[in-house]
Coordinates of C-alpha atoms in Angstrom, one line a residue:
Chain A
M92 CA 115.5 144.9 100.0
K93 CA 113.7 141.6 99.5
V94 CA 110.7 142.4 97.4
F95 CA 107.8 140.0 97.2
I96 CA 106.2 140.0 93.8
Y97 CA 102.6 139.1 92.8
P98 CA 102.0 137.2 90.5
T99 CA 104.9 135.4 92.2
N100 CA 106.1 133.8 89.0
S101 CA 106.1 137.0 86.9
L102 CA 109.4 137.2 85.1
I103 CA 108.8 140.9 84.2
L104 CA 108.3 141.9 87.8
S105 CA 111.2 139.8 88.9
D106 CA 113.4 141.5 86.3
L107 CA 112.3 145.0 87.3
V108 CA 113.0 144.4 90.9
E109 CA 116.5 143.2 90.1
R110 CA 117.2 146.1 87.8
F111 CA 116.6 148.5 90.6
G112 CA 119.0 146.7 92.9
H113 CA 116.7 144.7 95.0
E114 CA 116.2 141.0 95.5
P115 CA 112.9 139.6 94.0
L116 CA 111.1 137.0 96.1
A117 CA 109.7 134.8 93.4
I118 CA 108.1 131.3 93.6
M119 CA 110.6 130.0 91.0
Q120 CA 113.2 130.0 93.7
E121 CA 111.2 127.7 96.0
I122 CA 110.0 125.4 93.2
G123 CA 113.6 125.3 91.9
K124 CA 114.8 124.0 95.4
K125 CA 112.1 121.3 95.3
V126 CA 113.0 120.2 91.8
R127 CA 116.8 120.1 92.5
T128 CA 116.5 118.3 95.9
Q129 CA 117.5 114.7 95.6
G130 CA 115.6 111.9 97.1
L131 CA 112.1 113.2 96.6
D132 CA 109.8 111.5 94.1
S133 CA 106.6 113.4 93.5
P134 CA 106.9 114.8 90.0
P135 CA 106.7 117.4 88.5
M136 CA 107.6 119.5 91.5
N137 CA 108.8 116.9 94.0
M138 CA 106.2 117.9 96.5
T139 CA 105.1 115.2 99.0
P140 CA 102.1 114.8 101.2
E141 CA 104.2 116.3 104.0
D142 CA 104.2 119.7 102.2
P143 CA 100.5 120.6 102.8
K144 CA 101.1 119.8 106.4
F145 CA 103.7 122.7 106.6
G146 CA 100.9 124.9 105.2
L147 CA 98.9 124.3 108.4
K148 CA 100.9 127.2 109.7
Y149 CA 98.6 129.4 107.6
A150 CA 95.4 127.5 107.2
A151 CA 93.5 124.8 109.1
V152 CA 92.9 121.3 107.8
E153 CA 89.5 122.3 106.4
V154 CA 91.3 124.4 103.8
P155 CA 92.0 122.4 100.6
S156 CA 95.3 120.6 100.5
G157 CA 96.2 122.4 97.3
V158 CA 96.0 125.7 99.1
R159 CA 98.1 124.5 102.0
G160 CA 100.7 122.9 99.7
R161 CA 101.1 126.2 97.9
M162 CA 101.3 128.0 101.2
S163 CA 104.2 125.8 102.2
L164 CA 106.0 127.1 99.1
F165 CA 105.1 130.7 99.9
D166 CA 106.2 130.5 103.5
P167 CA 109.9 131.3 103.1
L168 CA 109.0 134.1 100.7
L169 CA 106.5 135.6 103.0
S170 CA 108.7 135.5 106.0
K171 CA 111.6 137.2 104.1
A172 CA 109.5 139.9 102.4
E173 CA 110.5 143.5 103.3
A174 CA 108.4 145.1 100.6
A175 CA 105.8 143.9 98.0
I176 CA 104.4 144.7 94.6
I177 CA 101.0 143.3 93.9
V178 CA 99.5 143.5 90.4
I179 CA 95.7 143.2 90.3
E180 CA 94.1 141.0 87.7
P181 CA 97.0 140.4 85.4
V182 CA 96.6 138.4 82.2
I183 CA 97.8 134.8 82.4
S184 CA 100.9 135.4 80.2
F185 CA 102.2 138.1 82.7
G186 CA 102.3 135.6 85.5
C187 CA 99.8 133.2 86.8
M188 CA 99.1 131.7 90.2
G189 CA 96.9 128.7 89.8
C190 CA 94.6 128.9 92.9
A191 CA 92.4 132.0 93.6
R192 CA 92.0 131.1 97.3
T193 CA 95.8 130.9 97.8
N194 CA 96.2 134.2 96.0
E195 CA 93.6 135.9 98.4
L196 CA 95.4 134.5 101.4
V197 CA 98.8 135.6 100.2
N198 CA 97.6 139.1 99.5
F199 CA 95.9 139.3 102.9
L200 CA 99.1 138.2 104.7
L201 CA 101.2 140.7 102.8
R202 CA 98.9 143.5 103.8
G203 CA 99.2 142.4 107.4
K204 CA 103.0 142.6 107.4
K205 CA 103.0 146.4 107.4
I206 CA 105.8 146.5 104.8
P207 CA 106.0 149.0 101.9
L208 CA 103.4 147.8 99.5
L209 CA 102.5 148.8 96.0
K210 CA 99.2 147.7 94.5
L211 CA 98.4 148.5 90.9
D212 CA 96.1 147.4 88.2
Y213 CA 97.4 145.5 85.2
P214 CA 97.6 147.9 82.2
T215 CA 95.4 147.4 79.3
N216 CA 96.9 150.0 76.9
E217 CA 100.3 151.5 76.1
E218 CA 99.8 154.6 78.1
D219 CA 98.8 152.7 81.2
A220 CA 101.7 150.3 80.6
K221 CA 104.2 153.2 80.7
M222 CA 102.6 154.5 83.9
F223 CA 102.6 151.0 85.3
V224 CA 106.4 150.7 84.8
Y225 CA 106.9 154.2 86.1
K226 CA 105.0 153.6 89.3
I227 CA 107.0 150.4 89.9
S228 CA 110.3 152.1 89.3
E229 CA 109.4 155.0 91.6
F230 CA 108.4 152.5 94.3
L231 CA 111.6 150.5 93.9
K232 CA 113.7 153.6 94.0
S233 CA 112.0 154.6 97.3
L234 CA 113.2 151.4 98.9
K235 CA 116.5 151.0 100.6
P236 CA 118.9 149.1 98.2
A237 CA 119.6 145.5 99.1
E238 CA 123.4 146.3 99.5
D239 CA 122.7 148.9 102.2
K240 CA 120.7 146.5 104.1
K241 CA 123.7 144.1 104.4
Chain B
M505 CA 94.9 93.4 85.9
S506 CA 97.3 92.3 83.3
T507 CA 100.2 94.3 82.0
T508 CA 99.8 92.5 78.6
E509 CA 96.5 94.4 78.1
N510 CA 96.6 97.4 75.8
L511 CA 97.8 100.6 77.2
V512 CA 95.0 103.0 78.2
R513 CA 95.5 106.8 77.8
I514 CA 93.9 108.7 80.6
A515 CA 93.7 112.4 80.5
Q516 CA 94.4 114.0 83.9
L517 CA 92.3 117.1 84.4
S518 CA 93.2 118.3 87.8
C519 CA 93.8 121.4 90.0
G520 CA 96.0 121.2 93.1
A521 CA 97.2 117.5 92.8
E522 CA 100.9 118.4 92.5
Y523 CA 100.7 121.0 95.3
S524 CA 99.0 118.4 97.5
G525 CA 102.0 116.1 97.0
I526 CA 99.9 113.3 95.6
Q527 CA 100.9 113.2 91.9
N528 CA 103.2 110.3 92.6
E529 CA 100.3 108.4 94.1
I530 CA 98.2 109.1 91.0
D531 CA 101.0 108.0 88.7
S532 CA 101.6 104.9 90.8
A533 CA 97.9 103.8 90.6
V534 CA 97.9 104.5 86.8
K535 CA 101.0 102.4 86.3
Q536 CA 99.5 99.4 88.1
V537 CA 96.6 99.3 85.6
N538 CA 98.9 99.6 82.6
A539 CA 97.7 103.1 81.7
V540 CA 99.4 106.3 81.1
M541 CA 98.4 109.8 82.2
V542 CA 98.3 112.5 79.5
Y543 CA 97.9 116.2 79.9
P544 CA 96.0 117.6 76.9
E545 CA 97.9 120.5 75.2
V546 CA 96.3 123.9 75.2
D547 CA 97.6 127.3 74.4
I548 CA 97.2 130.6 76.3
G549 CA 94.4 131.7 74.0
D550 CA 92.4 128.6 74.8
I551 CA 92.7 129.3 78.5
E552 CA 91.8 133.0 78.1
A553 CA 88.7 132.2 76.0
I554 CA 87.5 129.2 78.0
E555 CA 85.2 130.9 80.5
E556 CA 83.2 132.5 77.7
E557 CA 83.1 129.3 75.6
F558 CA 82.4 126.9 78.5
G559 CA 80.0 129.4 80.2
L560 CA 81.5 129.1 83.7
K561 CA 83.4 132.0 85.2
V562 CA 86.0 130.9 87.8
A563 CA 88.7 132.8 89.7
S564 CA 91.4 130.1 89.8
P565 CA 93.5 129.9 86.6
D566 CA 94.3 126.2 87.2
L567 CA 90.5 125.6 86.9
K568 CA 90.5 127.5 83.6
L569 CA 93.3 125.3 82.4
L570 CA 91.2 122.3 83.5
M571 CA 88.2 123.4 81.5
A572 CA 90.4 124.3 78.4
R573 CA 91.9 120.8 78.6
A574 CA 88.4 119.3 78.7
K575 CA 87.5 121.3 75.6
S576 CA 90.5 120.0 73.7
I577 CA 89.3 116.4 74.4
V578 CA 85.8 117.2 73.3
T579 CA 86.9 118.9 70.1
G580 CA 89.1 116.0 69.3
K581 CA 92.4 117.9 69.5
V582 CA 93.7 115.1 71.7
H583 CA 92.7 111.5 71.7
V584 CA 92.3 109.8 75.1
D585 CA 90.5 106.6 76.2
A586 CA 89.4 107.8 79.6
V587 CA 89.4 110.9 81.8
F588 CA 90.3 111.4 85.4
I589 CA 89.1 114.7 86.9
A590 CA 90.5 115.6 90.3
T591 CA 90.4 118.6 92.5
C592 CA 91.0 119.4 96.2
F593 CA 88.5 118.2 98.7
R594 CA 86.6 121.1 100.2
C595 CA 87.2 123.5 97.4
A596 CA 83.7 124.8 96.4
E597 CA 84.8 126.5 93.2
A598 CA 86.6 123.3 92.1
A599 CA 83.7 121.1 93.0
I600 CA 81.4 123.0 90.6
V601 CA 84.0 122.9 87.8
R602 CA 84.7 119.2 88.4
S603 CA 81.0 118.3 88.3
E604 CA 80.3 120.3 85.2
V605 CA 83.4 119.2 83.3
R606 CA 82.6 115.6 84.1
R607 CA 79.1 116.0 82.6
Y608 CA 80.4 117.9 79.6
I609 CA 82.9 115.3 78.6
N610 CA 80.6 112.4 79.2
E611 CA 77.7 113.9 77.3
K612 CA 79.7 115.1 74.3
T613 CA 82.1 112.2 73.9
G614 CA 80.8 109.1 75.9
I615 CA 84.4 108.7 77.1
P616 CA 84.4 107.1 80.6
V617 CA 85.1 109.7 83.3
I618 CA 85.8 109.5 86.9
S619 CA 86.0 112.5 89.2
Y620 CA 87.6 112.5 92.6
S621 CA 88.3 115.0 95.4
F622 CA 91.6 114.4 97.1
T623 CA 93.4 115.4 100.2
E624 CA 97.1 115.0 100.9
R625 CA 96.2 111.6 102.5
T626 CA 95.0 110.2 99.1
T627 CA 97.1 107.1 98.3
A628 CA 97.6 105.0 95.3
G629 CA 95.7 102.2 97.0
T630 CA 92.6 104.4 97.3
L631 CA 92.8 105.4 93.7
L632 CA 93.6 101.9 92.4
T633 CA 90.0 100.5 92.3
R634 CA 88.8 103.6 90.6
M635 CA 91.6 103.5 88.0
E636 CA 91.0 99.8 87.4
A637 CA 87.3 100.5 86.8
L638 CA 88.1 103.4 84.5
T639 CA 90.5 101.4 82.4
T640 CA 88.3 98.3 82.3
T641 CA 85.4 100.4 81.0
A642 CA 87.7 101.8 78.4
R643 CA 89.4 98.6 77.2
R644 CA 86.9 95.8 77.9
K645 CA 83.7 97.1 76.3
S646 CA 83.0 93.9 74.5
L647 CA 83.2 91.8 77.7
L648 CA 81.0 94.3 79.6
A649 CA 78.4 94.1 76.8
R650 CA 77.7 90.5 77.8
E651 CA 74.0 90.2 78.8
K652 CA 73.7 86.5 79.5
Q653 CA 75.6 84.0 81.5
N654 CA 76.5 80.8 79.7
G655 CA 77.9 77.5 80.8
L656 CA 78.8 76.7 84.4
T657 CA 80.6 79.6 86.0
A658 CA 81.1 81.0 89.5
G659 CA 81.7 84.3 91.1
I660 CA 83.2 85.3 94.5
D661 CA 82.7 88.7 96.0
S662 CA 85.1 89.3 98.9
G663 CA 83.7 92.3 100.7
S664 CA 85.0 94.1 103.8
T665 CA 82.1 92.6 105.9
T666 CA 80.8 89.6 104.1
T667 CA 82.0 87.2 101.4
K668 CA 79.5 86.0 98.8
A669 CA 79.7 83.3 96.2
V670 CA 77.4 82.1 93.5
V671 CA 77.4 79.3 91.0
M672 CA 75.5 79.9 87.8
K673 CA 74.4 77.6 85.0
D674 CA 72.8 78.7 81.7
N675 CA 71.8 82.1 83.0
K676 CA 70.4 80.9 86.4
I677 CA 71.8 80.9 89.9
I678 CA 72.0 77.3 91.1
G679 CA 74.1 77.8 94.3
K680 CA 74.8 80.5 96.8
G681 CA 77.1 81.1 99.8
W682 CA 77.3 84.0 102.1
V683 CA 79.7 84.1 105.1
P684 CA 81.2 86.9 107.3
T685 CA 84.6 87.9 106.1
I686 CA 87.1 86.8 108.8
K687 CA 90.2 85.5 107.0
V688 CA 89.9 86.6 103.4
L689 CA 91.0 83.3 101.8
E690 CA 89.3 80.9 104.2
S691 CA 86.0 82.9 104.1
A692 CA 86.1 82.9 100.3
Q693 CA 86.7 79.2 100.2
E694 CA 83.9 78.6 102.7
A695 CA 81.4 80.7 100.7
F696 CA 82.5 79.1 97.5
N697 CA 82.2 75.6 98.9
N698 CA 78.7 76.4 100.2
A699 CA 77.7 77.6 96.8
M700 CA 79.2 74.5 95.0
K701 CA 77.5 72.2 97.5
E702 CA 74.1 73.8 96.9
A703 CA 74.7 73.6 93.2
G704 CA 75.9 70.0 93.4
V705 CA 79.1 70.7 91.5
T706 CA 82.8 70.6 92.2
R707 CA 85.6 73.0 91.4
S708 CA 86.7 71.0 88.4
D709 CA 83.1 71.3 86.9
I710 CA 83.3 75.1 87.0
Q711 CA 84.3 76.3 83.5
A712 CA 85.2 79.9 84.6
L713 CA 85.6 81.7 87.8
G714 CA 85.5 85.5 88.5
T715 CA 86.5 87.3 91.7
T716 CA 85.7 90.8 92.8
G717 CA 85.8 92.9 96.0
Y718 CA 88.7 93.8 98.3
G719 CA 90.2 90.4 98.3
R720 CA 89.8 89.7 94.6
F721 CA 93.5 89.4 93.8
L722 CA 94.4 87.2 96.7
I723 CA 91.5 84.9 96.1
G724 CA 91.7 85.1 92.4
E725 CA 95.3 84.0 92.4
F726 CA 94.8 81.2 94.9
L727 CA 91.7 79.8 93.1
K728 CA 93.2 80.5 89.6
A729 CA 90.3 82.7 88.6
D730 CA 89.8 83.7 85.0
L731 CA 88.7 87.2 85.9
M732 CA 89.8 89.4 88.8
Q733 CA 87.8 92.6 88.5
E734 CA 87.0 95.6 90.7
E735 CA 83.5 95.9 92.1
I736 CA 82.4 99.0 90.1
T737 CA 82.1 97.4 86.7
V738 CA 81.1 94.0 88.2
N739 CA 78.4 95.5 90.4
S740 CA 77.0 97.6 87.5
K741 CA 76.8 94.5 85.4
G742 CA 75.3 92.4 88.2
A743 CA 72.7 95.1 89.0
V744 CA 71.3 95.7 85.6
Y745 CA 71.4 91.9 85.0
L746 CA 69.4 91.0 88.1
A747 CA 67.0 93.9 87.7
D748 CA 66.6 93.1 84.1
K749 CA 67.4 96.6 83.0
Q750 CA 70.3 95.9 80.7
K751 CA 69.3 98.4 78.0
G752 CA 69.4 102.2 78.4
P753 CA 70.3 104.3 81.4
A754 CA 70.3 103.2 85.0
T755 CA 71.8 104.3 88.3
V756 CA 73.3 101.7 90.7
L757 CA 73.7 102.5 94.4
D758 CA 75.7 100.1 96.6
I759 CA 76.1 101.1 100.3
G760 CA 78.9 98.8 101.4
G761 CA 80.4 97.9 104.7
M762 CA 83.4 100.2 104.1
D763 CA 82.5 102.4 101.1
N764 CA 79.6 103.4 98.9
K765 CA 79.4 103.3 95.2
A766 CA 77.1 105.4 93.0
I767 CA 77.4 104.5 89.3
S768 CA 75.7 105.9 86.2
V769 CA 75.2 103.1 83.8
M770 CA 74.3 103.1 80.1
D771 CA 73.5 99.7 78.5
G772 CA 75.2 98.0 81.4
I773 CA 78.5 99.8 81.1
P774 CA 79.5 102.4 83.8
G775 CA 79.9 105.9 82.5
M776 CA 80.4 108.0 85.6
F777 CA 80.9 106.7 89.0
T778 CA 82.0 107.7 92.5
M779 CA 83.3 105.7 95.5
G780 CA 82.9 107.3 98.9
G781 CA 85.1 106.0 101.6
I782 CA 86.0 108.9 103.9
C783 CA 83.2 108.6 106.5
A784 CA 82.1 105.4 108.2
G785 CA 78.9 107.2 109.2
A786 CA 77.8 106.9 105.6
S787 CA 78.4 103.1 105.4
G788 CA 76.7 99.9 106.3
R789 CA 78.8 99.9 109.5
F790 CA 76.7 102.6 110.9
L791 CA 73.6 100.5 110.5
E792 CA 75.3 97.5 112.0
M793 CA 76.2 99.6 115.1
T794 CA 72.6 100.9 115.3
A795 CA 71.2 97.4 115.1
K796 CA 73.6 96.3 117.9
R797 CA 72.6 99.2 120.1
L798 CA 68.9 98.4 119.5
G799 CA 69.6 94.8 120.4
V800 CA 68.3 93.4 117.1
G801 CA 70.1 91.6 114.3
I802 CA 71.1 93.5 111.2
T803 CA 68.5 91.6 109.2
E804 CA 65.7 92.8 111.5
L805 CA 66.7 96.5 111.4
G806 CA 65.1 97.2 108.0
A807 CA 61.7 95.9 109.0
L808 CA 61.9 97.9 112.2
A809 CA 62.8 101.0 110.3
L810 CA 59.8 100.6 108.0
K811 CA 57.5 101.0 111.0
G812 CA 59.2 104.1 112.3
N813 CA 59.4 107.8 111.4
A814 CA 62.9 109.2 110.9
H815 CA 61.7 112.8 111.6
N816 CA 60.7 111.9 115.1
V817 CA 64.4 111.6 116.0
K818 CA 66.8 114.6 116.0
M819 CA 70.2 113.6 114.9
N820 CA 73.0 116.1 115.6
S821 CA 75.7 114.4 113.6
Y822 CA 76.3 112.0 110.8
C823 CA 79.4 110.7 112.6
I824 CA 79.5 107.1 113.5
V825 CA 80.4 108.0 117.1
F826 CA 78.3 111.2 117.6
G827 CA 75.5 110.1 115.4
I828 CA 75.1 106.9 117.4
Q829 CA 75.3 109.0 120.5
S830 CA 72.3 111.0 119.2
L831 CA 70.4 107.9 118.6
V832 CA 71.2 106.6 122.2
N833 CA 70.1 110.0 123.6
S834 CA 66.8 109.7 121.6
L835 CA 66.2 106.3 123.1
A836 CA 66.8 107.7 126.6
G837 CA 64.4 110.5 125.8
G838 CA 61.6 108.1 124.9
S839 CA 62.0 107.6 121.2
T840 CA 60.8 104.2 119.9
P841 CA 63.3 101.7 118.5
E842 CA 61.3 101.9 115.2
D843 CA 61.9 105.7 114.9
V844 CA 65.6 105.3 115.8
A845 CA 66.0 102.5 113.2
A846 CA 64.3 104.8 110.6
A847 CA 66.5 107.7 111.6
A848 CA 69.7 105.6 111.1
C849 CA 68.6 104.6 107.6
H850 CA 67.7 108.2 106.8
S851 CA 71.1 109.4 108.0
V852 CA 73.0 107.0 105.8
A853 CA 70.8 107.7 102.8
E854 CA 71.1 111.4 103.3
Q855 CA 74.9 111.3 103.3
L856 CA 74.9 109.3 100.1
F857 CA 72.5 111.9 98.7
E858 CA 74.4 114.9 99.9
Q859 CA 78.0 113.8 99.4
Q860 CA 78.0 111.5 96.4
L861 CA 75.1 111.7 94.1
Q862 CA 76.3 115.1 92.7
E863 CA 79.1 113.1 91.1
V864 CA 76.8 111.0 88.9
D865 CA 73.7 111.7 86.9
V866 CA 70.8 110.0 88.7
K867 CA 68.6 108.5 86.0
E868 CA 65.9 106.0 86.5
P869 CA 65.7 103.1 87.1
V870 CA 67.6 103.5 90.4
I871 CA 68.8 100.0 91.5
M872 CA 70.1 99.5 95.0
V873 CA 72.3 96.5 95.6
G874 CA 74.5 94.9 98.2
G875 CA 73.6 93.5 101.6
T876 CA 72.4 96.9 102.9
S877 CA 69.7 97.1 100.2
L878 CA 67.9 94.3 102.1
I879 CA 67.6 96.6 105.1
Q880 CA 64.2 97.8 103.8
G881 CA 64.3 101.1 105.6
L882 CA 67.4 102.1 103.6
P883 CA 65.9 101.9 100.0
K884 CA 62.8 103.6 101.5
A885 CA 64.9 106.5 102.8
V886 CA 66.7 106.8 99.4
E887 CA 63.3 106.8 97.7
E888 CA 62.1 109.6 99.9
L889 CA 65.2 111.7 99.3
L890 CA 65.4 111.1 95.5
K891 CA 61.7 111.1 95.0
V892 CA 62.0 108.1 92.6
K893 CA 61.1 104.4 92.9
V894 CA 64.1 102.3 94.0
I895 CA 64.4 98.8 92.7
V896 CA 66.0 96.1 94.9
P897 CA 66.4 93.0 92.7
D898 CA 66.2 89.5 94.0
N899 CA 69.6 88.3 95.3
A900 CA 70.7 91.9 95.5
Q901 CA 73.2 90.9 98.2
Y902 CA 75.0 88.6 95.7
I903 CA 75.4 91.3 93.2
G904 CA 79.2 91.2 93.0
A905 CA 79.3 87.4 92.8
V906 CA 76.6 87.3 90.1
G907 CA 78.3 90.0 88.1
A908 CA 81.6 88.2 88.4
A909 CA 80.0 84.8 87.3
L910 CA 78.3 86.6 84.4
L911 CA 81.4 88.3 83.1
A912 CA 83.5 85.2 83.8
S913 CA 81.4 83.3 81.2
G914 CA 83.0 85.4 78.6
F915 CA 86.2 83.5 79.3
I916 CA 84.8 80.0 78.7
S917 CA 85.8 79.9 75.0
K918 CA 89.4 80.7 76.0

């Protein structure tokens, strides 16, 4: 299945999802497309003033342009998501999304999708960390493998 | 602007600029003023500790990064000449961080700072004047320290509504010209000719010429000016010079035909400044339209406003369309033209107060300059809102031209 991960640039979450035979939906994919697309010229991510306009699908013009620009990146991931894992209050080194308002909106939209959703706190000690990985693995095992879906 | 001038290192402290698709615009504006953007290095530990150290708790990690970068400038980990702080327009959390970081850097280091809230519509052109002022403050401190005008010099201020020119000799204004801006070059030439005629001099007598305002480059190149400078530094200089407040802090307010400037000045040099330009309802244009609707000249509006009471008129909007509509409705409902004129002045002053003055530290003396400062109701409305005495110096409408003539005298020896 296509599993949305939050924080959406978490390499650990992305790796876990892959290990259990699913496809992680991570922001790196979308940013990668922007960086590799030729003909755009707004470094470092090749976003242009048109991108926040795509974000109008999710939020009106009174919402800051940075939120809407980020939502334009999240759009393909949100529309493909068949399941999601959300880690609450992770440390920055685990994965970091820059804008709190965008994070709130993304989390809200995921809840509204009525897809299998795992929400769990970021662990602060070794015992919790083991439980953290166990819960994620059990959740991923419960999902239909990506191959079956095809 | 000259590309031969030394390169200025500007630290970019921002949240959301790249996601708004405007990083290219920022880079383009910076390149035009021969500056380079730098992004102060921080490590994860700095970001994690910054809320406690800075004393401000925020939810967005990019704002934590912004604060950590500010700290690395203040502690001297990175050397920069100026700082550009930018966050998304309408983000409340970012507005608080932007304002506090701006104050923190300016107080701790004295490095010139400008803060800006952007949308995806922000262009390099919008940013250029601000970047030009920022780099000028960083690289031309000795020029800006000039307190007296020497020799025979002239200044031309090409504004969006009017073009002003002065000729100065040995620290005195000896000729003035003020014409509406129609065609930029022709209006400038006319204002300049009028000033030279009054002064009894010719172009060849003028030892140095400075230009400022929107048309500064066009006019400056045509008239072979020695100095082509944006209006923030020029107006700051002109304001403290005309008000005789060259030493210590001052706040300069200039409500222009198209945009407003609020500048914190120390010893005649701008430290923090903001330029508003999103809403026409906060500009001199609003007062012009009110005067037209009341059937009086713009020069009469101020005296009318002094006789009125703004609080007798209910305004439902600051907008140049709907706000004027409110005024028209008030007239139809029996309000006096005096009250309506006062309400218009109050509306413009209130927008400056609500939308721009948070971006600077308002310290006395507060000096109002530009043509709108002569609309007496406007300084009065600003005084009421700020609860401080507002100074309107003589020749306040020539502020840009005087500042340009004053600074241009620094080029005579060359």
